[in-house]
């Protein structure tokens, strides 16, 4: 003797279960393509720093003597950028120049409050949090000017907080 049980599923419910399953697959494919094929990365918190001394400690990469662009090898750069409300809503430095095809790793931190860092027409888009270093790498293959802006509201000077990366041919 066998007992056979089957669960009743309403046709509408069945349809929505199938739609939900398909959406999960679509999302998984989209995330995989973005991450592995298009190289879209999430900003990495790179290290912790003390916002009170990050711009004044002579050993800090964001000290006025050290901040800015460093060439590691031809076409490979690191850019240490300080976001500052205390010094008049500025990125320091607010202009860097590299040749086309360069790869730049940005290390951005704040000495006061929360800022943002978005480099136009690239995937570089990160929050800049005091005490934390935001890190992202980008390759700029075409020449031109790429503006970067603060996109986290940081007070009355927020709108003037911007700079640019100049990419020369
Ligand atoms: Cu800094 Cu908005």
Short mmCIF file of N, CA, C and O in Angstrom, two decimals, residues 16-156:
data_model
loop_
_atom_site.label_atom_id
_atom_site.label_comp_id
_atom_site.label_asym_id
_atom_site.label_seq_id
_atom_site.Cartn_x
_atom_site.Cartn_y
_atom_site.Cartn_z
N UNK A 16 4.71 32.84 -9.98
CA UNK A 16 5.59 33.76 -9.25
C UNK A 16 6.82 33.05 -8.69
O UNK A 16 7.90 33.64 -8.62
N UNK A 17 6.66 31.78 -8.32
CA UNK A 17 7.84 31.02 -7.85
C UNK A 17 8.85 30.88 -8.99
O UNK A 17 10.06 31.04 -8.80
N UNK A 18 8.32 30.61 -10.20
CA UNK A 18 9.23 30.48 -11.35
C UNK A 18 9.90 31.82 -11.66
O UNK A 18 11.12 31.90 -11.85
N UNK A 19 9.10 32.91 -11.65
CA UNK A 19 9.66 34.24 -11.90
C UNK A 19 10.76 34.56 -10.88
O UNK A 19 11.85 35.03 -11.23
N UNK A 20 10.51 34.26 -9.58
CA UNK A 20 11.52 34.53 -8.54
C UNK A 20 12.79 33.75 -8.80
O UNK A 20 13.90 34.27 -8.66
N UNK A 21 12.64 32.48 -9.19
CA UNK A 21 13.81 31.65 -9.48
C UNK A 21 14.60 32.21 -10.65
O UNK A 21 15.83 32.31 -10.59
N UNK A 22 13.89 32.61 -11.71
CA UNK A 22 14.57 33.18 -12.89
C UNK A 22 15.30 34.47 -12.50
O UNK A 22 16.45 34.70 -12.91
N UNK A 23 14.67 35.30 -11.67
CA UNK A 23 15.32 36.56 -11.26
C UNK A 23 16.61 36.29 -10.49
O UNK A 23 17.62 36.98 -10.69
N UNK A 24 16.60 35.28 -9.63
CA UNK A 24 17.82 34.95 -8.89
C UNK A 24 18.95 34.58 -9.85
O UNK A 24 20.10 35.01 -9.67
N UNK A 25 18.60 33.81 -10.89
CA UNK A 25 19.62 33.42 -11.88
C UNK A 25 20.12 34.66 -12.63
O UNK A 25 21.33 34.84 -12.82
N UNK A 26 19.19 35.54 -13.03
CA UNK A 26 19.57 36.76 -13.75
C UNK A 26 20.52 37.61 -12.88
O UNK A 26 21.55 38.09 -13.35
N UNK A 27 20.19 37.77 -11.58
CA UNK A 27 21.04 38.57 -10.69
C UNK A 27 22.43 37.95 -10.56
O UNK A 27 23.45 38.64 -10.59
N UNK A 28 22.46 36.62 -10.42
CA UNK A 28 23.74 35.93 -10.28
C UNK A 28 24.61 36.14 -11.52
O UNK A 28 25.79 36.45 -11.42
N UNK A 29 23.97 36.04 -12.70
CA UNK A 29 24.71 36.26 -13.95
C UNK A 29 25.19 37.71 -14.02
O UNK A 29 26.35 37.98 -14.35
N UNK A 30 24.31 38.67 -13.66
CA UNK A 30 24.68 40.09 -13.73
C UNK A 30 25.86 40.40 -12.81
O UNK A 30 26.81 41.08 -13.21
N UNK A 31 25.82 39.88 -11.58
CA UNK A 31 26.92 40.13 -10.63
C UNK A 31 28.21 39.49 -11.13
O UNK A 31 29.29 40.08 -11.06
N UNK A 32 28.10 38.27 -11.70
CA UNK A 32 29.30 37.58 -12.21
C UNK A 32 29.91 38.34 -13.38
O UNK A 32 31.13 38.53 -13.44
N UNK A 33 29.06 38.80 -14.31
CA UNK A 33 29.57 39.55 -15.47
C UNK A 33 30.23 40.84 -15.00
O UNK A 33 31.33 41.20 -15.42
N UNK A 34 29.56 41.57 -14.08
CA UNK A 34 30.10 42.84 -13.58
C UNK A 34 31.45 42.61 -12.89
O UNK A 34 32.41 43.35 -13.11
N UNK A 35 31.53 41.58 -12.06
CA UNK A 35 32.73 41.36 -11.26
C UNK A 35 33.87 40.76 -12.06
O UNK A 35 35.01 41.21 -11.95
N UNK A 36 33.57 39.75 -12.88
CA UNK A 36 34.66 39.01 -13.52
C UNK A 36 34.94 39.50 -14.94
O UNK A 36 36.09 39.55 -15.37
N UNK A 37 33.89 39.87 -15.70
CA UNK A 37 34.12 40.29 -17.09
C UNK A 37 34.40 41.79 -17.17
O UNK A 37 35.29 42.24 -17.89
N UNK A 38 33.66 42.61 -16.40
CA UNK A 38 33.82 44.06 -16.51
C UNK A 38 34.76 44.61 -15.45
O UNK A 38 35.10 45.79 -15.49
N UNK A 39 35.16 43.80 -14.51
CA UNK A 39 36.14 44.24 -13.51
C UNK A 39 35.63 45.28 -12.53
O UNK A 39 36.41 46.05 -11.98
N UNK A 40 34.33 45.34 -12.33
CA UNK A 40 33.79 46.31 -11.36
C UNK A 40 34.12 45.83 -9.95
O UNK A 40 33.84 44.69 -9.60
N UNK A 41 34.77 46.70 -9.17
CA UNK A 41 35.18 46.30 -7.83
C UNK A 41 34.46 47.14 -6.79
O UNK A 41 34.06 48.25 -7.06
N UNK A 42 34.36 46.61 -5.60
CA UNK A 42 33.88 47.41 -4.49
C UNK A 42 35.10 48.09 -3.87
O UNK A 42 36.18 47.51 -3.84
N UNK A 43 34.92 49.33 -3.38
CA UNK A 43 36.05 49.98 -2.73
C UNK A 43 36.49 49.17 -1.51
O UNK A 43 35.67 48.73 -0.73
N UNK A 44 37.79 49.00 -1.38
CA UNK A 44 38.34 48.26 -0.25
C UNK A 44 38.73 49.20 0.87
O UNK A 44 39.48 50.13 0.62
N UNK A 45 38.28 48.98 2.08
CA UNK A 45 38.91 49.72 3.18
C UNK A 45 40.34 49.17 3.33
O UNK A 45 40.52 48.00 3.63
N UNK A 46 41.32 50.01 3.04
CA UNK A 46 42.70 49.53 2.91
C UNK A 46 43.40 49.42 4.27
O UNK A 46 44.08 48.46 4.55
N UNK A 47 43.25 50.45 5.07
CA UNK A 47 43.89 50.45 6.39
C UNK A 47 43.22 51.51 7.25
O UNK A 47 42.42 52.29 6.75
N UNK A 48 43.57 51.52 8.53
CA UNK A 48 43.02 52.53 9.43
C UNK A 48 44.08 53.57 9.73
O UNK A 48 45.27 53.26 9.78
N UNK A 49 43.66 54.81 9.87
CA UNK A 49 44.58 55.90 10.19
C UNK A 49 43.91 56.78 11.24
O UNK A 49 42.71 56.69 11.45
N UNK A 50 44.71 57.63 11.86
CA UNK A 50 44.16 58.56 12.84
C UNK A 50 43.87 59.88 12.13
O UNK A 50 44.80 60.58 11.70
N UNK A 51 42.60 60.25 11.98
CA UNK A 51 42.28 61.47 11.23
C UNK A 51 42.90 62.72 11.85
O UNK A 51 43.18 63.70 11.16
N UNK A 52 43.17 62.69 13.17
CA UNK A 52 43.71 63.87 13.84
C UNK A 52 45.15 64.15 13.43
O UNK A 52 45.61 65.29 13.48
N UNK A 53 45.89 63.10 13.01
CA UNK A 53 47.30 63.29 12.69
C UNK A 53 47.63 62.94 11.25
O UNK A 53 48.78 63.10 10.82
N UNK A 54 46.63 62.49 10.49
CA UNK A 54 46.92 61.96 9.15
C UNK A 54 47.54 63.01 8.22
O UNK A 54 48.31 62.67 7.32
N UNK A 55 47.22 64.29 8.48
CA UNK A 55 47.77 65.35 7.62
C UNK A 55 48.99 66.04 8.24
O UNK A 55 49.59 66.90 7.62
N UNK A 56 49.34 65.67 9.47
CA UNK A 56 50.44 66.37 10.15
C UNK A 56 51.62 65.46 10.51
O UNK A 56 52.74 65.94 10.66
N UNK A 57 51.38 64.17 10.65
CA UNK A 57 52.47 63.23 10.96
C UNK A 57 53.43 63.15 9.76
O UNK A 57 53.00 62.84 8.65
N UNK A 58 54.73 63.47 9.97
CA UNK A 58 55.66 63.48 8.82
C UNK A 58 55.77 62.12 8.13
O UNK A 58 56.16 62.05 6.97
N UNK A 59 55.42 61.04 8.83
CA UNK A 59 55.49 59.72 8.21
C UNK A 59 54.22 59.34 7.46
O UNK A 59 54.16 58.29 6.83
N UNK A 60 53.20 60.19 7.56
CA UNK A 60 51.94 59.87 6.90
C UNK A 60 52.02 60.17 5.41
O UNK A 60 52.53 61.20 4.99
N UNK A 61 51.52 59.27 4.56
CA UNK A 61 51.51 59.54 3.12
C UNK A 61 50.63 60.75 2.75
O UNK A 61 50.72 61.24 1.63
N UNK A 62 49.77 61.20 3.70
CA UNK A 62 48.91 62.35 3.42
C UNK A 62 49.47 63.64 4.03
O UNK A 62 48.80 64.67 4.03
N UNK A 63 50.69 63.57 4.59
CA UNK A 63 51.38 64.79 5.05
C UNK A 63 51.66 65.64 3.81
O UNK A 63 51.91 65.10 2.72
N UNK A 64 51.62 66.99 3.93
CA UNK A 64 51.83 67.85 2.75
C UNK A 64 53.09 67.52 1.94
O UNK A 64 53.11 67.70 0.72
N UNK A 65 54.14 67.01 2.61
CA UNK A 65 55.38 66.68 1.88
C UNK A 65 55.26 65.37 1.09
O UNK A 65 56.08 65.10 0.20
N UNK A 66 54.30 64.55 1.45
CA UNK A 66 54.23 63.21 0.85
C UNK A 66 53.02 63.01 -0.05
O UNK A 66 53.00 62.11 -0.88
N UNK A 67 51.98 63.84 0.17
CA UNK A 67 50.70 63.59 -0.48
C UNK A 67 50.81 63.75 -2.00
O UNK A 67 51.70 64.44 -2.50
N UNK A 68 49.96 63.09 -2.74
CA UNK A 68 49.93 63.25 -4.19
C UNK A 68 50.30 61.98 -4.93
O UNK A 68 50.14 60.87 -4.42
N UNK A 69 50.83 62.20 -6.13
CA UNK A 69 51.07 61.11 -7.07
C UNK A 69 52.47 60.54 -6.91
O UNK A 69 53.44 61.27 -6.73
N UNK A 70 52.59 59.21 -6.98
CA UNK A 70 53.90 58.55 -6.99
C UNK A 70 53.93 57.59 -8.16
O UNK A 70 52.98 56.82 -8.34
N UNK A 71 55.02 57.58 -8.88
CA UNK A 71 55.16 56.62 -9.97
C UNK A 71 55.88 55.38 -9.44
O UNK A 71 57.00 55.47 -8.93
N UNK A 72 55.23 54.24 -9.53
CA UNK A 72 55.85 53.00 -9.04
C UNK A 72 56.73 52.39 -10.12
O UNK A 72 57.80 51.87 -9.86
N UNK A 73 56.22 52.41 -11.34
CA UNK A 73 56.97 51.96 -12.52
C UNK A 73 56.30 52.66 -13.69
O UNK A 73 55.25 53.27 -13.51
N UNK A 74 56.90 52.61 -14.89
CA UNK A 74 56.29 53.36 -15.99
C UNK A 74 54.82 52.98 -16.18
O UNK A 74 54.48 51.81 -16.33
N UNK A 75 53.95 53.98 -16.12
CA UNK A 75 52.52 53.74 -16.33
C UNK A 75 51.79 53.22 -15.11
O UNK A 75 50.60 52.94 -15.18
N UNK A 76 52.48 53.08 -13.99
CA UNK A 76 51.81 52.56 -12.80
C UNK A 76 51.99 53.55 -11.65
O UNK A 76 53.12 53.88 -11.29
N UNK A 77 50.87 54.03 -11.12
CA UNK A 77 50.92 55.11 -10.14
C UNK A 77 50.10 54.79 -8.91
O UNK A 77 49.15 54.01 -8.97
N UNK A 78 50.48 55.48 -7.81
CA UNK A 78 49.65 55.55 -6.62
C UNK A 78 49.32 57.02 -6.40
O UNK A 78 50.20 57.86 -6.56
N UNK A 79 48.07 57.30 -6.05
CA UNK A 79 47.69 58.68 -5.75
C UNK A 79 47.14 58.73 -4.33
O UNK A 79 46.12 58.11 -4.03
N UNK A 80 47.87 59.45 -3.46
CA UNK A 80 47.40 59.67 -2.09
C UNK A 80 46.69 61.01 -2.06
O UNK A 80 47.30 62.04 -2.37
N UNK A 81 45.42 60.97 -1.74
CA UNK A 81 44.61 62.19 -1.79
C UNK A 81 43.92 62.39 -0.44
O UNK A 81 43.33 61.45 0.11
N UNK A 82 44.04 63.62 0.07
CA UNK A 82 43.42 63.97 1.35
C UNK A 82 42.15 64.77 1.07
O UNK A 82 42.19 65.74 0.30
N UNK A 83 41.05 64.35 1.66
CA UNK A 83 39.82 65.11 1.57
C UNK A 83 39.70 65.94 2.84
O UNK A 83 39.82 65.40 3.94
N UNK A 84 39.52 67.25 2.68
CA UNK A 84 39.57 68.11 3.85
C UNK A 84 38.51 69.19 3.83
O UNK A 84 38.40 69.96 2.88
N UNK A 85 37.75 69.24 4.89
CA UNK A 85 36.85 70.36 5.12
C UNK A 85 37.60 71.44 5.88
O UNK A 85 37.46 72.62 5.60
N UNK A 86 38.47 71.00 6.82
CA UNK A 86 39.23 71.94 7.66
C UNK A 86 40.07 72.90 6.83
O UNK A 86 40.26 74.06 7.20
N UNK A 87 40.60 72.42 5.69
CA UNK A 87 41.46 73.28 4.86
C UNK A 87 40.66 73.90 3.72
O UNK A 87 41.21 74.21 2.66
N UNK A 88 39.36 74.04 3.92
CA UNK A 88 38.56 74.78 2.96
C UNK A 88 37.89 73.92 1.90
O UNK A 88 37.84 74.30 0.74
N UNK A 89 37.37 72.78 2.30
CA UNK A 89 36.65 71.90 1.38
C UNK A 89 37.47 71.64 0.12
O UNK A 89 37.11 72.04 -0.99
N UNK A 90 38.58 70.97 0.33
CA UNK A 90 39.48 70.72 -0.79
C UNK A 90 39.90 69.26 -0.84
O UNK A 90 39.95 68.59 0.19
N UNK A 91 40.23 68.83 -2.04
CA UNK A 91 41.02 67.62 -2.18
C UNK A 91 42.47 68.07 -2.32
O UNK A 91 42.77 69.02 -3.07
N UNK A 92 43.36 67.40 -1.61
CA UNK A 92 44.78 67.77 -1.69
C UNK A 92 45.57 66.55 -2.15
O UNK A 92 45.59 65.55 -1.42
N UNK A 93 46.18 66.56 -3.34
CA UNK A 93 46.10 67.63 -4.34
C UNK A 93 44.77 67.56 -5.09
O UNK A 93 44.10 66.53 -5.06
N UNK A 94 44.43 68.66 -5.77
CA UNK A 94 43.18 68.65 -6.53
C UNK A 94 43.42 68.53 -8.03
O UNK A 94 42.50 68.67 -8.83
N UNK A 95 44.69 68.26 -8.40
CA UNK A 95 44.97 68.04 -9.81
C UNK A 95 46.15 67.09 -9.94
O UNK A 95 47.19 67.33 -9.31
N UNK A 96 46.00 66.03 -10.70
CA UNK A 96 47.13 65.15 -10.98
C UNK A 96 47.17 64.87 -12.48
O UNK A 96 46.13 64.90 -13.15
N UNK A 97 48.36 64.63 -12.99
CA UNK A 97 48.55 64.43 -14.43
C UNK A 97 49.29 63.11 -14.67
O UNK A 97 50.33 62.87 -14.05
N UNK A 98 48.72 62.30 -15.54
CA UNK A 98 49.37 61.03 -15.91
C UNK A 98 49.24 60.85 -17.42
O UNK A 98 48.35 61.41 -18.04
N UNK A 99 50.13 60.04 -18.02
CA UNK A 99 49.98 59.75 -19.44
C UNK A 99 48.88 58.71 -19.70
O UNK A 99 48.56 57.92 -18.81
N UNK A 100 48.31 58.75 -20.90
CA UNK A 100 47.24 57.82 -21.26
C UNK A 100 47.72 56.38 -21.11
O UNK A 100 48.87 56.06 -21.37
N UNK A 101 46.82 55.52 -20.67
CA UNK A 101 47.14 54.11 -20.47
C UNK A 101 47.63 53.81 -19.06
O UNK A 101 47.92 52.66 -18.74
N UNK A 102 47.71 54.85 -18.21
CA UNK A 102 48.23 54.66 -16.86
C UNK A 102 47.22 53.95 -15.96
O UNK A 102 46.01 54.14 -16.10
N UNK A 103 47.76 53.20 -15.04
CA UNK A 103 46.94 52.59 -13.99
C UNK A 103 47.22 53.34 -12.69
O UNK A 103 48.38 53.49 -12.30
N UNK A 104 46.16 53.83 -12.08
CA UNK A 104 46.30 54.59 -10.83
C UNK A 104 45.53 53.88 -9.73
O UNK A 104 44.37 53.53 -9.91
N UNK A 105 46.21 53.71 -8.59
CA UNK A 105 45.51 53.24 -7.40
C UNK A 105 45.33 54.43 -6.47
O UNK A 105 46.30 55.06 -6.07
N UNK A 106 44.08 54.75 -6.19
CA UNK A 106 43.78 55.88 -5.32
C UNK A 106 43.70 55.41 -3.87
O UNK A 106 43.09 54.39 -3.57
N UNK A 107 44.36 56.17 -3.00
CA UNK A 107 44.24 55.99 -1.55
C UNK A 107 43.71 57.31 -1.01
O UNK A 107 44.44 58.29 -0.97
N UNK A 108 42.45 57.31 -0.65
CA UNK A 108 41.82 58.56 -0.24
C UNK A 108 41.36 58.45 1.21
O UNK A 108 40.77 57.45 1.60
N UNK A 109 41.67 59.49 1.98
CA UNK A 109 41.17 59.52 3.35
C UNK A 109 40.77 60.95 3.70
O UNK A 109 41.05 61.90 2.96
N UNK A 110 40.08 61.09 4.82
CA UNK A 110 39.58 62.38 5.27
C UNK A 110 40.22 62.74 6.59
O UNK A 110 40.46 61.87 7.42
N UNK A 111 40.49 64.04 6.79
CA UNK A 111 41.04 64.44 8.07
C UNK A 111 39.96 64.97 9.02
O UNK A 111 40.28 65.34 10.15
N UNK A 112 38.72 65.04 8.55
CA UNK A 112 37.69 65.58 9.42
C UNK A 112 36.39 64.80 9.38
O UNK A 112 36.12 63.97 10.22
N UNK A 113 35.57 65.03 8.35
CA UNK A 113 34.28 64.35 8.33
C UNK A 113 34.13 63.55 7.05
O UNK A 113 35.04 63.46 6.24
N UNK A 114 32.94 62.98 6.91
CA UNK A 114 32.73 62.08 5.77
C UNK A 114 32.63 62.83 4.45
O UNK A 114 31.87 63.79 4.33
N UNK A 115 33.43 62.41 3.49
CA UNK A 115 33.38 62.96 2.14
C UNK A 115 33.11 61.82 1.15
O UNK A 115 32.94 60.67 1.55
N UNK A 116 33.12 62.17 -0.13
CA UNK A 116 32.99 61.15 -1.17
C UNK A 116 34.05 61.41 -2.23
O UNK A 116 34.65 62.48 -2.27
N UNK A 117 34.28 60.42 -3.09
CA UNK A 117 35.25 60.59 -4.16
C UNK A 117 34.72 59.84 -5.37
O UNK A 117 34.65 58.61 -5.38
N UNK A 118 34.32 60.61 -6.38
CA UNK A 118 33.84 59.99 -7.61
C UNK A 118 34.60 60.57 -8.78
O UNK A 118 34.65 61.77 -8.97
N UNK A 119 35.21 59.68 -9.58
CA UNK A 119 35.95 60.09 -10.76
C UNK A 119 35.05 59.85 -11.97
O UNK A 119 34.64 58.71 -12.22
N UNK A 120 34.75 60.93 -12.70
CA UNK A 120 33.73 60.81 -13.75
C UNK A 120 34.14 59.84 -14.86
O UNK A 120 35.31 59.70 -15.18
N UNK A 121 33.15 59.19 -15.41
CA UNK A 121 33.30 58.22 -16.50
C UNK A 121 34.18 57.03 -16.17
O UNK A 121 34.76 56.41 -17.06
N UNK A 122 34.30 56.73 -14.88
CA UNK A 122 35.03 55.53 -14.46
C UNK A 122 34.20 54.82 -13.37
O UNK A 122 33.17 55.33 -12.95
N UNK A 123 34.71 53.68 -12.93
CA UNK A 123 34.05 52.97 -11.84
C UNK A 123 34.51 53.45 -10.48
O UNK A 123 34.13 52.86 -9.47
N UNK A 124 35.36 54.48 -10.44
CA UNK A 124 35.86 54.96 -9.14
C UNK A 124 34.79 55.81 -8.47
O UNK A 124 34.44 56.88 -8.96
N UNK A 125 34.23 55.28 -7.41
CA UNK A 125 33.13 55.92 -6.71
C UNK A 125 33.15 55.38 -5.29
O UNK A 125 32.81 54.22 -5.07
N UNK A 126 33.63 56.18 -4.34
CA UNK A 126 33.74 55.64 -3.00
C UNK A 126 33.44 56.67 -1.92
O UNK A 126 33.55 57.87 -2.14
N UNK A 127 33.06 56.17 -0.76
CA UNK A 127 32.90 57.01 0.40
C UNK A 127 34.28 57.23 1.00
O UNK A 127 35.12 56.35 0.94
N UNK A 128 34.48 58.42 1.56
CA UNK A 128 35.76 58.73 2.20
C UNK A 128 35.45 59.01 3.67
O UNK A 128 34.81 60.00 4.00
N UNK A 129 35.90 58.10 4.50
CA UNK A 129 35.50 58.12 5.91
C UNK A 129 36.72 58.43 6.77
O UNK A 129 37.77 57.81 6.59
N UNK A 130 36.60 59.41 7.70
CA UNK A 130 37.75 59.69 8.55
C UNK A 130 38.15 58.44 9.34
O UNK A 130 37.30 57.73 9.85
N UNK A 131 39.46 58.19 9.38
CA UNK A 131 39.94 57.02 10.11
C UNK A 131 40.13 55.81 9.22
O UNK A 131 40.71 54.81 9.64
N UNK A 132 39.64 55.90 8.00
CA UNK A 132 39.71 54.76 7.09
C UNK A 132 40.26 55.21 5.75
O UNK A 132 40.03 56.34 5.34
N UNK A 133 40.98 54.33 5.06
CA UNK A 133 41.54 54.65 3.76
C UNK A 133 40.74 53.91 2.69
O UNK A 133 40.63 52.68 2.74
N UNK A 134 40.17 54.66 1.74
CA UNK A 134 39.43 54.04 0.65
C UNK A 134 40.37 53.85 -0.53
O UNK A 134 41.08 54.76 -0.92
N UNK A 135 40.35 52.65 -1.11
CA UNK A 135 41.30 52.30 -2.16
C UNK A 135 40.57 51.74 -3.37
O UNK A 135 39.70 50.89 -3.23
N UNK A 136 40.90 52.26 -4.55
CA UNK A 136 40.39 51.70 -5.79
C UNK A 136 41.41 51.92 -6.89
O UNK A 136 42.12 52.93 -6.89
N UNK A 137 41.45 51.00 -7.83
CA UNK A 137 42.39 51.08 -8.94
C UNK A 137 41.62 51.27 -10.24
O UNK A 137 40.58 50.66 -10.45
N UNK A 138 42.18 52.14 -11.10
CA UNK A 138 41.54 52.37 -12.40
C UNK A 138 42.63 52.53 -13.46
O UNK A 138 43.72 52.99 -13.17
N UNK A 139 42.32 52.10 -14.68
CA UNK A 139 43.22 52.34 -15.81
C UNK A 139 42.55 53.36 -16.72
O UNK A 139 41.40 53.18 -17.12
N UNK A 140 43.27 54.45 -17.01
CA UNK A 140 42.71 55.51 -17.84
C UNK A 140 43.37 55.43 -19.22
O UNK A 140 44.51 55.86 -19.40
N UNK A 141 42.66 54.84 -20.17
CA UNK A 141 43.29 54.60 -21.48
C UNK A 141 43.14 55.78 -22.43
O UNK A 141 44.00 55.98 -23.28
N UNK A 142 42.06 56.57 -22.30
CA UNK A 142 41.94 57.69 -23.24
C UNK A 142 42.32 59.00 -22.59
O UNK A 142 42.04 59.23 -21.40
N UNK A 143 42.96 59.85 -23.39
CA UNK A 143 43.42 61.12 -22.87
C UNK A 143 42.24 62.06 -22.67
O UNK A 143 41.16 61.88 -23.23
N UNK A 144 42.46 63.08 -21.84
CA UNK A 144 41.39 64.03 -21.54
C UNK A 144 41.42 64.40 -20.08
O UNK A 144 42.37 64.08 -19.36
N UNK A 145 40.38 65.10 -19.66
CA UNK A 145 40.28 65.49 -18.26
C UNK A 145 39.15 64.74 -17.59
O UNK A 145 38.04 64.68 -18.12
N UNK A 146 39.46 64.17 -16.45
CA UNK A 146 38.45 63.45 -15.67
C UNK A 146 38.27 64.22 -14.37
O UNK A 146 39.19 64.29 -13.55
N UNK A 147 37.09 64.78 -14.20
CA UNK A 147 36.84 65.50 -12.95
C UNK A 147 36.54 64.52 -11.83
O UNK A 147 35.92 63.48 -12.06
N UNK A 148 37.00 64.85 -10.63
CA UNK A 148 36.52 64.10 -9.48
C UNK A 148 35.81 65.05 -8.53
O UNK A 148 36.16 66.23 -8.43
N UNK A 149 34.78 64.55 -7.90
CA UNK A 149 33.95 65.38 -7.03
C UNK A 149 33.71 64.68 -5.70
O UNK A 149 33.83 63.46 -5.60
N UNK A 150 33.38 65.52 -4.71
CA UNK A 150 32.90 64.99 -3.44
C UNK A 150 31.39 64.81 -3.58
O UNK A 150 30.69 65.75 -3.94
N UNK A 151 30.92 63.62 -3.36
CA UNK A 151 29.48 63.38 -3.53
C UNK A 151 28.79 62.93 -2.24
O UNK A 151 27.77 62.28 -2.27
N UNK A 152 29.42 63.29 -1.11
CA UNK A 152 28.74 63.10 0.18
C UNK A 152 28.63 64.49 0.78
O UNK A 152 29.66 65.17 0.93
N UNK A 153 27.43 64.91 1.13
CA UNK A 153 27.26 66.27 1.63
C UNK A 153 28.12 66.49 2.88
O UNK A 153 28.02 65.75 3.85
N UNK A 154 29.00 67.52 2.81
CA UNK A 154 29.96 67.71 3.90
C UNK A 154 29.96 69.14 4.41
O UNK A 154 30.94 69.60 4.98
N UNK A 155 28.88 69.88 4.18
CA UNK A 155 28.80 71.23 4.73
C UNK A 155 28.69 72.27 3.64
O UNK A 155 28.52 71.95 2.46
N UNK A 156 28.84 73.54 4.04
CA UNK A 156 28.51 74.64 3.13
C UNK A 156 29.43 74.70 1.91
O UNK A 156 29.05 75.23 0.87
#
